[in-house]
XYZ file of C-alpha atoms in Angstrom:
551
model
C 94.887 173.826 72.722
C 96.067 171.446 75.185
C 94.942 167.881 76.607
C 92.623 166.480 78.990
C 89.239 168.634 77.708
C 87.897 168.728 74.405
C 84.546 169.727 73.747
C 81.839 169.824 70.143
C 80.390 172.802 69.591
C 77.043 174.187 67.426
C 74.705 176.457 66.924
C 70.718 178.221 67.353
C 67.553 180.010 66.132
C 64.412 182.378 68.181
C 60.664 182.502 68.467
C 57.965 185.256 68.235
C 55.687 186.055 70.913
C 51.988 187.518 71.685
C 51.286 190.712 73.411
C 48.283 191.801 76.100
C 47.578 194.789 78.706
C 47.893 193.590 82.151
C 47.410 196.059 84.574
C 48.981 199.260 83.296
C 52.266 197.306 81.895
C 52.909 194.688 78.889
C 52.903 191.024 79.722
C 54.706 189.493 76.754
C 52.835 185.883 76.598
C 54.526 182.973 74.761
C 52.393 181.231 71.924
C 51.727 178.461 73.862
C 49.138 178.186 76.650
C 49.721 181.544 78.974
C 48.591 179.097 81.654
C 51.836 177.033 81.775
C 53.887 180.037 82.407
C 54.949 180.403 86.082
C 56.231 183.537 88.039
C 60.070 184.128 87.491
C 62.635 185.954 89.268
C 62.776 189.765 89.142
C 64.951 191.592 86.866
C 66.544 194.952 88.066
C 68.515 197.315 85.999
C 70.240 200.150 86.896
C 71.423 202.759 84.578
C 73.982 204.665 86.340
C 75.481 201.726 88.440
C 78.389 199.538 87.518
C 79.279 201.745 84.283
C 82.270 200.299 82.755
C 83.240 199.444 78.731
C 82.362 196.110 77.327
C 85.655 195.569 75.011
C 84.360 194.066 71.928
C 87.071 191.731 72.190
C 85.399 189.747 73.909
C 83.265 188.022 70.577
C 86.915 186.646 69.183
C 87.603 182.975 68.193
C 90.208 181.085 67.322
C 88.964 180.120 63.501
C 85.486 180.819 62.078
C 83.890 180.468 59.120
C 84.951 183.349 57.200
C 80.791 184.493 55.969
C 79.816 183.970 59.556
C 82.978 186.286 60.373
C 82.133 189.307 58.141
C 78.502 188.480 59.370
C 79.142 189.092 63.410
C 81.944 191.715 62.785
C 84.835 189.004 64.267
C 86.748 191.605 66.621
C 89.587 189.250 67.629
C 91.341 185.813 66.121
C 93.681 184.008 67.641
C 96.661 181.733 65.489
C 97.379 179.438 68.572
C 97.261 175.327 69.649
C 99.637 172.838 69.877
C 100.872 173.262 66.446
C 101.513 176.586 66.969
C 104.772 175.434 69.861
C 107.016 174.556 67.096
C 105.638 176.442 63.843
C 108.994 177.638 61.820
C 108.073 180.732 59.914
C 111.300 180.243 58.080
C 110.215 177.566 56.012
C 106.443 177.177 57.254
C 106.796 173.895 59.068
C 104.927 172.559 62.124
C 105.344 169.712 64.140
C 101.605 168.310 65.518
C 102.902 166.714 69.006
C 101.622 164.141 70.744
C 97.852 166.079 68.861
C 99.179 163.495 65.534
C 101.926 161.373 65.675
C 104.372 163.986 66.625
C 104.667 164.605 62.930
C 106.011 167.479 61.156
C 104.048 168.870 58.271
C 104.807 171.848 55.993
C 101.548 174.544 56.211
C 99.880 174.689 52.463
C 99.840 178.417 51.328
C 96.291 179.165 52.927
C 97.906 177.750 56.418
C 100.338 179.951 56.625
C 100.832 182.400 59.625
C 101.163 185.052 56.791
C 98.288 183.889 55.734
C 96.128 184.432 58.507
C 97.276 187.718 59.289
C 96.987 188.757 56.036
C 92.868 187.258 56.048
C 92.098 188.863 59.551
C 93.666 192.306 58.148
C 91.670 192.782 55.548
C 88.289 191.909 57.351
C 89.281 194.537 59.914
C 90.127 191.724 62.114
C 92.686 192.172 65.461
C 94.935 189.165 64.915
C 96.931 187.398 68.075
C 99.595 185.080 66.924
C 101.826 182.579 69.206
C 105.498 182.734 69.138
C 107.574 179.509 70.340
C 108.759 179.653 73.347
C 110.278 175.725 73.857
C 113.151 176.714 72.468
C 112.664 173.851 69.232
C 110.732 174.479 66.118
C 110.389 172.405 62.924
C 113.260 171.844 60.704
C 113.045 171.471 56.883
C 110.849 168.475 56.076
C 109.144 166.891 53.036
C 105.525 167.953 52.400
C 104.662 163.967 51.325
C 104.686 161.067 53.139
C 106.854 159.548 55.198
C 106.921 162.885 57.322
C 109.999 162.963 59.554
C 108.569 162.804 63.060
C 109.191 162.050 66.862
C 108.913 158.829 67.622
C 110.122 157.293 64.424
C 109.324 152.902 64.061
C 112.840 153.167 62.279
C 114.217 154.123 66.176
C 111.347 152.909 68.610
C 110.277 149.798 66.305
C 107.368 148.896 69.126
C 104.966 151.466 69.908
C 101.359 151.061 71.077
C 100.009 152.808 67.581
C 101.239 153.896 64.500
C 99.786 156.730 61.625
C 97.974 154.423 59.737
C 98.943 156.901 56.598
C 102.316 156.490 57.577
C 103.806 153.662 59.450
C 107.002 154.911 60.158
C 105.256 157.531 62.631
C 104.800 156.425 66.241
C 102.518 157.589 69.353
C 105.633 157.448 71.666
C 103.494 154.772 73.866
C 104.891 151.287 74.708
C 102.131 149.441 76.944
C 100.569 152.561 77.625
C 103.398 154.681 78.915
C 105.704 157.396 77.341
C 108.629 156.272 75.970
C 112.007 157.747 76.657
C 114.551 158.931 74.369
C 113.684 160.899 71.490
C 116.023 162.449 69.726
C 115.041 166.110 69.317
C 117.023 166.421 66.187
C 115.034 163.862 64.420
C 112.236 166.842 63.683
C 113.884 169.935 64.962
C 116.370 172.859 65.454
C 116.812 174.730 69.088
C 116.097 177.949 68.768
C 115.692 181.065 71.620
C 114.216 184.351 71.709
C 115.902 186.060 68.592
C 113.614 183.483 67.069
C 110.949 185.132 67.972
C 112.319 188.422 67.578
C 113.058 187.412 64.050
C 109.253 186.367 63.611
C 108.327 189.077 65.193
C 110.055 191.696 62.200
C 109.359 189.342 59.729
C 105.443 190.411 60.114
C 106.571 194.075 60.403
C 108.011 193.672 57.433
C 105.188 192.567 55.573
C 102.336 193.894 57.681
C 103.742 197.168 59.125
C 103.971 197.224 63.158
C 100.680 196.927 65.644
C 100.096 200.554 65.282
C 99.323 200.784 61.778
C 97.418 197.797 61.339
C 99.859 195.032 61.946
C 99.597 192.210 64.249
C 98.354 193.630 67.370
C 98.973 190.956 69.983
C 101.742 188.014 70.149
C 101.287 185.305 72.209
C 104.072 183.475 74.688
C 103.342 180.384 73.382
C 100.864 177.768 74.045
C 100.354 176.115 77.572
C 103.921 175.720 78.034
C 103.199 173.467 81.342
C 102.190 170.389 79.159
C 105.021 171.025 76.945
C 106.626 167.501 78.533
C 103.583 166.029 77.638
C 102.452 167.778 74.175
C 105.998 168.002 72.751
C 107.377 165.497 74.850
C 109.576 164.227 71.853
C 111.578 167.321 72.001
C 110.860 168.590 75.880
C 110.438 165.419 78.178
C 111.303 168.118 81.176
C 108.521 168.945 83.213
C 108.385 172.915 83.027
C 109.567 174.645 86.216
C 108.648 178.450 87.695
C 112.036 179.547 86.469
C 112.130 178.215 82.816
C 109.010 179.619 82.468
C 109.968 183.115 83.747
C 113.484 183.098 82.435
C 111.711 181.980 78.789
C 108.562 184.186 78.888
C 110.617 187.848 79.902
C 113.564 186.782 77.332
C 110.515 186.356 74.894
C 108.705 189.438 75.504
C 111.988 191.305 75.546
C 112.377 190.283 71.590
C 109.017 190.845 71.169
C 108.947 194.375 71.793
C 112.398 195.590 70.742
C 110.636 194.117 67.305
C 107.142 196.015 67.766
C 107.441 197.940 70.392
C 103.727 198.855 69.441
C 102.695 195.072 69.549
C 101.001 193.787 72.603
C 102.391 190.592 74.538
C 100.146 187.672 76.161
C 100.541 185.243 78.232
C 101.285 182.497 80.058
C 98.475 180.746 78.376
C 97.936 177.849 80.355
C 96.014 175.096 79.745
C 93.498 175.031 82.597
C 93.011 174.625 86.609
C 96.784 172.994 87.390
C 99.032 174.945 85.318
C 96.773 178.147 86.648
C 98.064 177.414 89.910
C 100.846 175.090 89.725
C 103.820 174.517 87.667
C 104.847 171.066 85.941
C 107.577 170.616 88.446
C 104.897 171.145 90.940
C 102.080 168.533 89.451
C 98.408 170.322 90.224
C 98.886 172.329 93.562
C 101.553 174.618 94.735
C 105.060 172.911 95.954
C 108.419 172.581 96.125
C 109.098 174.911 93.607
C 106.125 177.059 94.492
C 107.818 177.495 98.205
C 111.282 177.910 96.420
C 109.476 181.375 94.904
C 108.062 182.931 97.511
C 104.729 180.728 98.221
C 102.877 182.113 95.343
C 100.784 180.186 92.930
C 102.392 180.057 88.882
C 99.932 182.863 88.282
C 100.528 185.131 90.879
C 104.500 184.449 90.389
C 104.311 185.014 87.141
C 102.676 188.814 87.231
C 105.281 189.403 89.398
C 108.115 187.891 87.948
C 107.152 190.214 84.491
C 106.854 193.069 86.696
C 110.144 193.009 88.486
C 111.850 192.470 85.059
C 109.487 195.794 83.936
C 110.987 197.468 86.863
C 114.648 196.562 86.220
C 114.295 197.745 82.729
C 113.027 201.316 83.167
C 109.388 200.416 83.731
C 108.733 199.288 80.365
C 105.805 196.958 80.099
C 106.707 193.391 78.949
C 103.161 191.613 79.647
C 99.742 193.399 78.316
C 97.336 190.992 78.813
C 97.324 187.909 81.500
C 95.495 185.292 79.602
C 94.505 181.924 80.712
C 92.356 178.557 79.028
C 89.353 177.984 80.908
C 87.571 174.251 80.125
C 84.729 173.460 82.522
C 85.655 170.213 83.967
C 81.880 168.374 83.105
C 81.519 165.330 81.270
C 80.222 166.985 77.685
C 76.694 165.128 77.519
C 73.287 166.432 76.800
C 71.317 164.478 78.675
C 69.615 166.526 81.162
C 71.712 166.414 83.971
C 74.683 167.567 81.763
C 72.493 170.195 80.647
C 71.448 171.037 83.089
C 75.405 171.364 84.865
C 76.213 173.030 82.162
C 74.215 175.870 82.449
C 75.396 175.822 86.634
C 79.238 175.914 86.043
C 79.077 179.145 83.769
C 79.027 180.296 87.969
C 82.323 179.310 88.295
C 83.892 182.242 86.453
C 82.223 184.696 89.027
C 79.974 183.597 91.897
C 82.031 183.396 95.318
C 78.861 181.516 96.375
C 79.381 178.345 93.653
C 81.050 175.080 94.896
C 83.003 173.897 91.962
C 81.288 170.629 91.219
C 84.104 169.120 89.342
C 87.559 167.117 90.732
C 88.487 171.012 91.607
C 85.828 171.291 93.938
C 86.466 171.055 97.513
C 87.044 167.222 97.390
C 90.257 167.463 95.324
C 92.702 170.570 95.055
C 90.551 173.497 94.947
C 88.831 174.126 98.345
C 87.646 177.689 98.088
C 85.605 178.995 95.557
C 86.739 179.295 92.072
C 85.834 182.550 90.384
C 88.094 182.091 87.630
C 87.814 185.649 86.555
C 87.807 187.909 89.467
C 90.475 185.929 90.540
C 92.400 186.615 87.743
C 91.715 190.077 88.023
C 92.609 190.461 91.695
C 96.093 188.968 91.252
C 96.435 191.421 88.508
C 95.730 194.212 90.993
C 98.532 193.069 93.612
C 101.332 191.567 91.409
C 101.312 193.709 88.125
C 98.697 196.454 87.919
C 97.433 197.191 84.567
C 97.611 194.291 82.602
C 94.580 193.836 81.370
C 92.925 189.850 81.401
C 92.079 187.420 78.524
C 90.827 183.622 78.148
C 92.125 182.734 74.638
C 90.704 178.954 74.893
C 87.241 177.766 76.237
C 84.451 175.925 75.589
C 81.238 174.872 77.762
C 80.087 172.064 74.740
C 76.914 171.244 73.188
C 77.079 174.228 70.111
C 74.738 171.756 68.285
C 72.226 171.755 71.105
C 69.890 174.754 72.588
C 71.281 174.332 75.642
C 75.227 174.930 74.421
C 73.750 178.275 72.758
C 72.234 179.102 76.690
C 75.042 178.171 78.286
C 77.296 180.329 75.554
C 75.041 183.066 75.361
C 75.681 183.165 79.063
C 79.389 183.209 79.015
C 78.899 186.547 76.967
C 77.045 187.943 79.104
C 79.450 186.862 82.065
C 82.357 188.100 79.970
C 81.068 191.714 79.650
C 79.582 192.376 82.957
C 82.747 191.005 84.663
C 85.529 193.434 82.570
C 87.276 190.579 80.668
C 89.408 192.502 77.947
C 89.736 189.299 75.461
C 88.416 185.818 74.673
C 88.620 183.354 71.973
C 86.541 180.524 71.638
C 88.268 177.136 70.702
C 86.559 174.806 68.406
C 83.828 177.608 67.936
C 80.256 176.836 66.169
C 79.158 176.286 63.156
C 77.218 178.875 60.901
C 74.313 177.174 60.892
C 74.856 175.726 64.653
C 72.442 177.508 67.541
C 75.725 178.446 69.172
C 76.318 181.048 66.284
C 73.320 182.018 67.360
C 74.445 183.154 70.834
C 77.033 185.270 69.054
C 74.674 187.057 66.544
C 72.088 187.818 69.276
C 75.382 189.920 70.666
C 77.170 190.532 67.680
C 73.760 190.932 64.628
C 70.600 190.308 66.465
C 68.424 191.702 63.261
C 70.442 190.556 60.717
C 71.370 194.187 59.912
C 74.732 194.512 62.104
C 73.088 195.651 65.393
C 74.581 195.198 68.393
C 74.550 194.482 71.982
C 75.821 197.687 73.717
C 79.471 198.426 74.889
C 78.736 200.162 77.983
C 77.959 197.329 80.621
C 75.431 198.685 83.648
C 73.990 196.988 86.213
C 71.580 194.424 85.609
C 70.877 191.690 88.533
C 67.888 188.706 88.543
C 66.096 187.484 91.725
C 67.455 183.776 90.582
C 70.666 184.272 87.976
C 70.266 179.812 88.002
C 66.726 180.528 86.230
C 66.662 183.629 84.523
C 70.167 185.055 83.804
C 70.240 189.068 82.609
C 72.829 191.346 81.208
C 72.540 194.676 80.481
C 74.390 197.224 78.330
C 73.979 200.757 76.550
C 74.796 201.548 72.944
C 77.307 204.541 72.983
C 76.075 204.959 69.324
C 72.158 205.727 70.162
C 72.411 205.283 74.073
C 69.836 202.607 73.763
C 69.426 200.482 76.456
C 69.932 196.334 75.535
C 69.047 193.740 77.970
C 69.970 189.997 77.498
C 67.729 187.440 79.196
C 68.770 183.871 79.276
C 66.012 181.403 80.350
C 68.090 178.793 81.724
C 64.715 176.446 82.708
C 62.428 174.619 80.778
C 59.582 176.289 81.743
C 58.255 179.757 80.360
C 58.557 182.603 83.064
C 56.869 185.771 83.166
C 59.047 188.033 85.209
C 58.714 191.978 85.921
C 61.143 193.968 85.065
C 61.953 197.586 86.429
C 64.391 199.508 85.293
C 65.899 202.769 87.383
C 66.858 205.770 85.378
C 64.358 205.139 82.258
C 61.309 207.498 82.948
C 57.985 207.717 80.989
C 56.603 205.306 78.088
C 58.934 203.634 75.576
C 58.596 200.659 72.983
C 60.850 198.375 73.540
C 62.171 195.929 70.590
C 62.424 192.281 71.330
C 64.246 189.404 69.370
C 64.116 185.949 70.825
C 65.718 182.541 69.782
C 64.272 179.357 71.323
C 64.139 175.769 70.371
C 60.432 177.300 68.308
C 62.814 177.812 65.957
C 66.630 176.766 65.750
C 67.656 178.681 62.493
C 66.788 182.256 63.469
C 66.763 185.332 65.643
C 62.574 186.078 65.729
C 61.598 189.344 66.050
C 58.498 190.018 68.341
C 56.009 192.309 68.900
C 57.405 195.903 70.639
C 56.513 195.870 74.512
C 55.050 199.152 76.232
C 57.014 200.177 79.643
C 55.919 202.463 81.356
C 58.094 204.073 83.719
C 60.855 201.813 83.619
C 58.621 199.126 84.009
C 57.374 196.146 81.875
C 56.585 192.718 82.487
C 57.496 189.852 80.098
C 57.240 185.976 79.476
C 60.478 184.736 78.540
C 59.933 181.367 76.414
C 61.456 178.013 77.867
C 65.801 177.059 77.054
C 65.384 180.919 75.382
C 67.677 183.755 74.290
C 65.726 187.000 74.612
C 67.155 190.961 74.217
C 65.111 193.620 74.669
C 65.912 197.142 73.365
C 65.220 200.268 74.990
C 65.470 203.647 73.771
C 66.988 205.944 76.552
C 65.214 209.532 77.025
C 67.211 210.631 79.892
C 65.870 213.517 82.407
């Protein structure tokens, strides 16, 4: 996790609904007055169109509750953040950056990176861990106060704050500006990629390699373009196109001589700037962008892994391209943050979308932003193959209905787009209604039932209204649809669905603000021929499921 966009998150529940025969097909009508519901956009879905896997990977997050883990089947965790730059598995010290006091503190025995891989292994868990890649980690420290740290009062005596549990620990401010001069030592060792390669066969050593059922996926550390801001005690440098590349293919190098099973991530960055600029650069392509060819830090870097692929007898170095996505709005949930929440999700598709934020077209980002299918396409020219991840994100508001919309969305977005892997920073609480968004995709009934792996096509008159996903279980081939009633307002929209032919009951489970701590089931709906009409409650979650009696 990096700076400049932090978000809260929570969690949500579902309502039932009445049923009547309108005309030949089910209108599903809401248990308030039928009157107040207005016509909605129409839903299409298309069976044989836009077939592609969902990976399950998809559901991951970065911590979780370990009962709500076992209870959503958590595919994916991630061991990243600031900490993370500078973690010593040698002796199992950190150093928290400019996060705390730039402090270094020794991991407790449930902390430990051994730890988590050894918790995500035996809940069937894929684990991704972050290597350093700043070329300092923690040296031995005392586990008690005072902690040895970066910006010591004992060497910059004035300093804007202090740790009020230990004064001799600084912020590295003086009248609200860095200060200069740390000495690196102070808190840590230098260090290079036989580091990591050392890391790397450590967890071999206790966990066996990716293959059988070690850690699957290491990460090039943590949004190495803030490093001079984030680790600034120990890296004051701003981080150029070349240490990057020269750091990240050394890296990956150690990695897989190591594992040559394991999977490597990265760059990692921490959001819009370093996705197109590097720190030498500042938040749009440069000096050092036009020193390397004109291309953008992403596009460079897929190619800069690639040619070192290449010169080392095609081998792959980089697996998964992986970038932090934060939507740039304010974090509120008063309606008109709600109700740009719920808009921006656009951003990580929809060519038609005008960033609203300071990237819109006013500040550095002028054409539309489509965060993932532009990730994807400079996959496809610079370093085919690599698949794409977002390992931090967060659209806020997990404690509110409409954080469990907007999330529920995201999913939805995730899947129908071809994203391989995403974590969720900061992720919900149990009892939050955005858990709720991941157990109508993850345990809708409470039994382990999922949304299906096989994305198809699924498109809504209005996607700003009434937002619909759809996928088919490989396990039963049942059809499941996920509706997201972005309005507050209940809609009764048709629905037609091509390739489903005669009568069928379809299931339906709906969260809604009725009811914020559960997943309702409803009444079954008749289609007929593909066909059904429903009423989707107001600020709802609502899949449908379909059995699949193919001609």
């Amino acid at each position: 996790m990096g700076a400049q966009r932090r978000r809260k998150l929570r969690s949500a529940t579902t309502l039932g609904v009445a049923v009547s025969f309108v005309a030949g097909t089910l209108t599903a009508q809401a248990a308030l007055d039928p009157a107040l519901a207005v016509a909605g956009p129409t839903l299409s879905v298309d069976l044989s169109a836009a077939r592609h896997a969902i990976s399950p990977d998809i559901y991951g997050m970065n911590g979780a509750d370990p009962a709500f883990a076992a209870e959503i089947g958590l595919p994916v965790a991630r061991w990243g953040g600031n900490s993370t730059t500078r973690y010593n598995f040698r002796n199992h010290t950190y150093n928290t950056g400019s996060d705390w006091y730039f402090e270094n503190i020794v991991a407790g025995p449930d902390n430990t990176v051994e730890a988590f891989v050894k918790t995500n292994r035996d809940r069937g868990t894929k684990q991704v861990v972050t290597v350093p890649m700043s070329g300092w980690v923690a040296k031995d420290s005392p586990d008690q106060h005072p902690f040895a740290c970066g910006f010591p009062a004992s060497r910059f005596p004035a300093q804007d704050g202090f740790d009020q549990w230990d004064a001799g620990c600084g912020n590295g401010r003086l009248n609200n500006a860095n200060l200069t001069g740390a000495v690196p030592e102070d808190t840590s060792i230098p260090v290079g990629a036989s580091f990591d390669g050392e890391m790397v066969s450590h967890l071999v050593s206790r966990f066996g390699k990716a293959a059988r059922g070690g850690v699957s996926i290491y990460e090039l550390d943590n949004e190495p373009v803030l490093w001079n801001s984030t680790h600034r005690d120990v890296h004051p440098e701003a981080v150029s196109y070349d240490e990057l590349g020269s750091k990240s293919t050394a890296t990956a190098a150690a990695i897989k001589a190591a594992d040559p099973t394991a999977a490597v991530l990265g760059p990692s960055g921490w959001g819009y700037c370093e996705w197109v600029a590097s720190g030498v650069d500042g938040c749009a392509p440069g000096a050092d962008a036009a020193a390397h060819g004109g291309l953008n830090l992403s596009q460079w870097f897929l190619k800069n892994m690639k040619d070192y692929s290449d010169a080392h007898r095609g081998k792959r170095m980089l697996d998964y391209f992986d970038q932090h996505y934060y939507p740039q709005i304010n974090g509120g949930k008063d309606p008109e943050s709600n109700a740009w929440r719920l808009r921006s999700t656009r951003s990580l598709w929809d060519p038609t979308y005008v960033e609203e934020s300071w990237i819109g077209p006013t500040g550095v980002n002028a054409p539309p932003l489509q965060f993932i299918r532009k990730m994807k396409e400079w996959v496809a020219q610079y370093y085919p193959g690599t698949k794409t991840a977002i390992t931090e994100y967060n659209w806020g508001a997990l404690d509110d209905i409409n954080g469990a919309l907007a999330q529920a969305d995201v999913l939805g977005i995730f899947g129908r787009e071809g994203l391989d892997l995403a974590t969720i920073w900061d992720e919900p609480q149990p009892t939050q209604p955005g858990a709720y968004a991941f157990r109508m995709y993850r345990n809708y009934d409470g039994a382990g039932s999922r949304f299906g792996d096989v994305s198809v096509s699924a498109t809504s008159s209005d996607q700003g209204q009434l937002a619909v996903y759809g996928a088919q279980r490989s396990r039963d081939k049942a059809l499941t649809l996920m509706v997201v009633n972005k309005t507050g307002g209940e809609l009764t929209s048709p629905l037609s669905v091509a390739g489903l032919h005669g009568n069928a009951r379809a299931q339906r489970f709906t969260y809604s603000p009725a009811d914020l701590n559960s997943i309702v089931r409803g009444n079954d709906l008749t289609v007929h021929q593909g066909r059904v009409t429903a009423t989707y409650p107001a600020n709802s979650i609502t899949l449908l499921v379909l059995p699949v009696h193919r001609r």
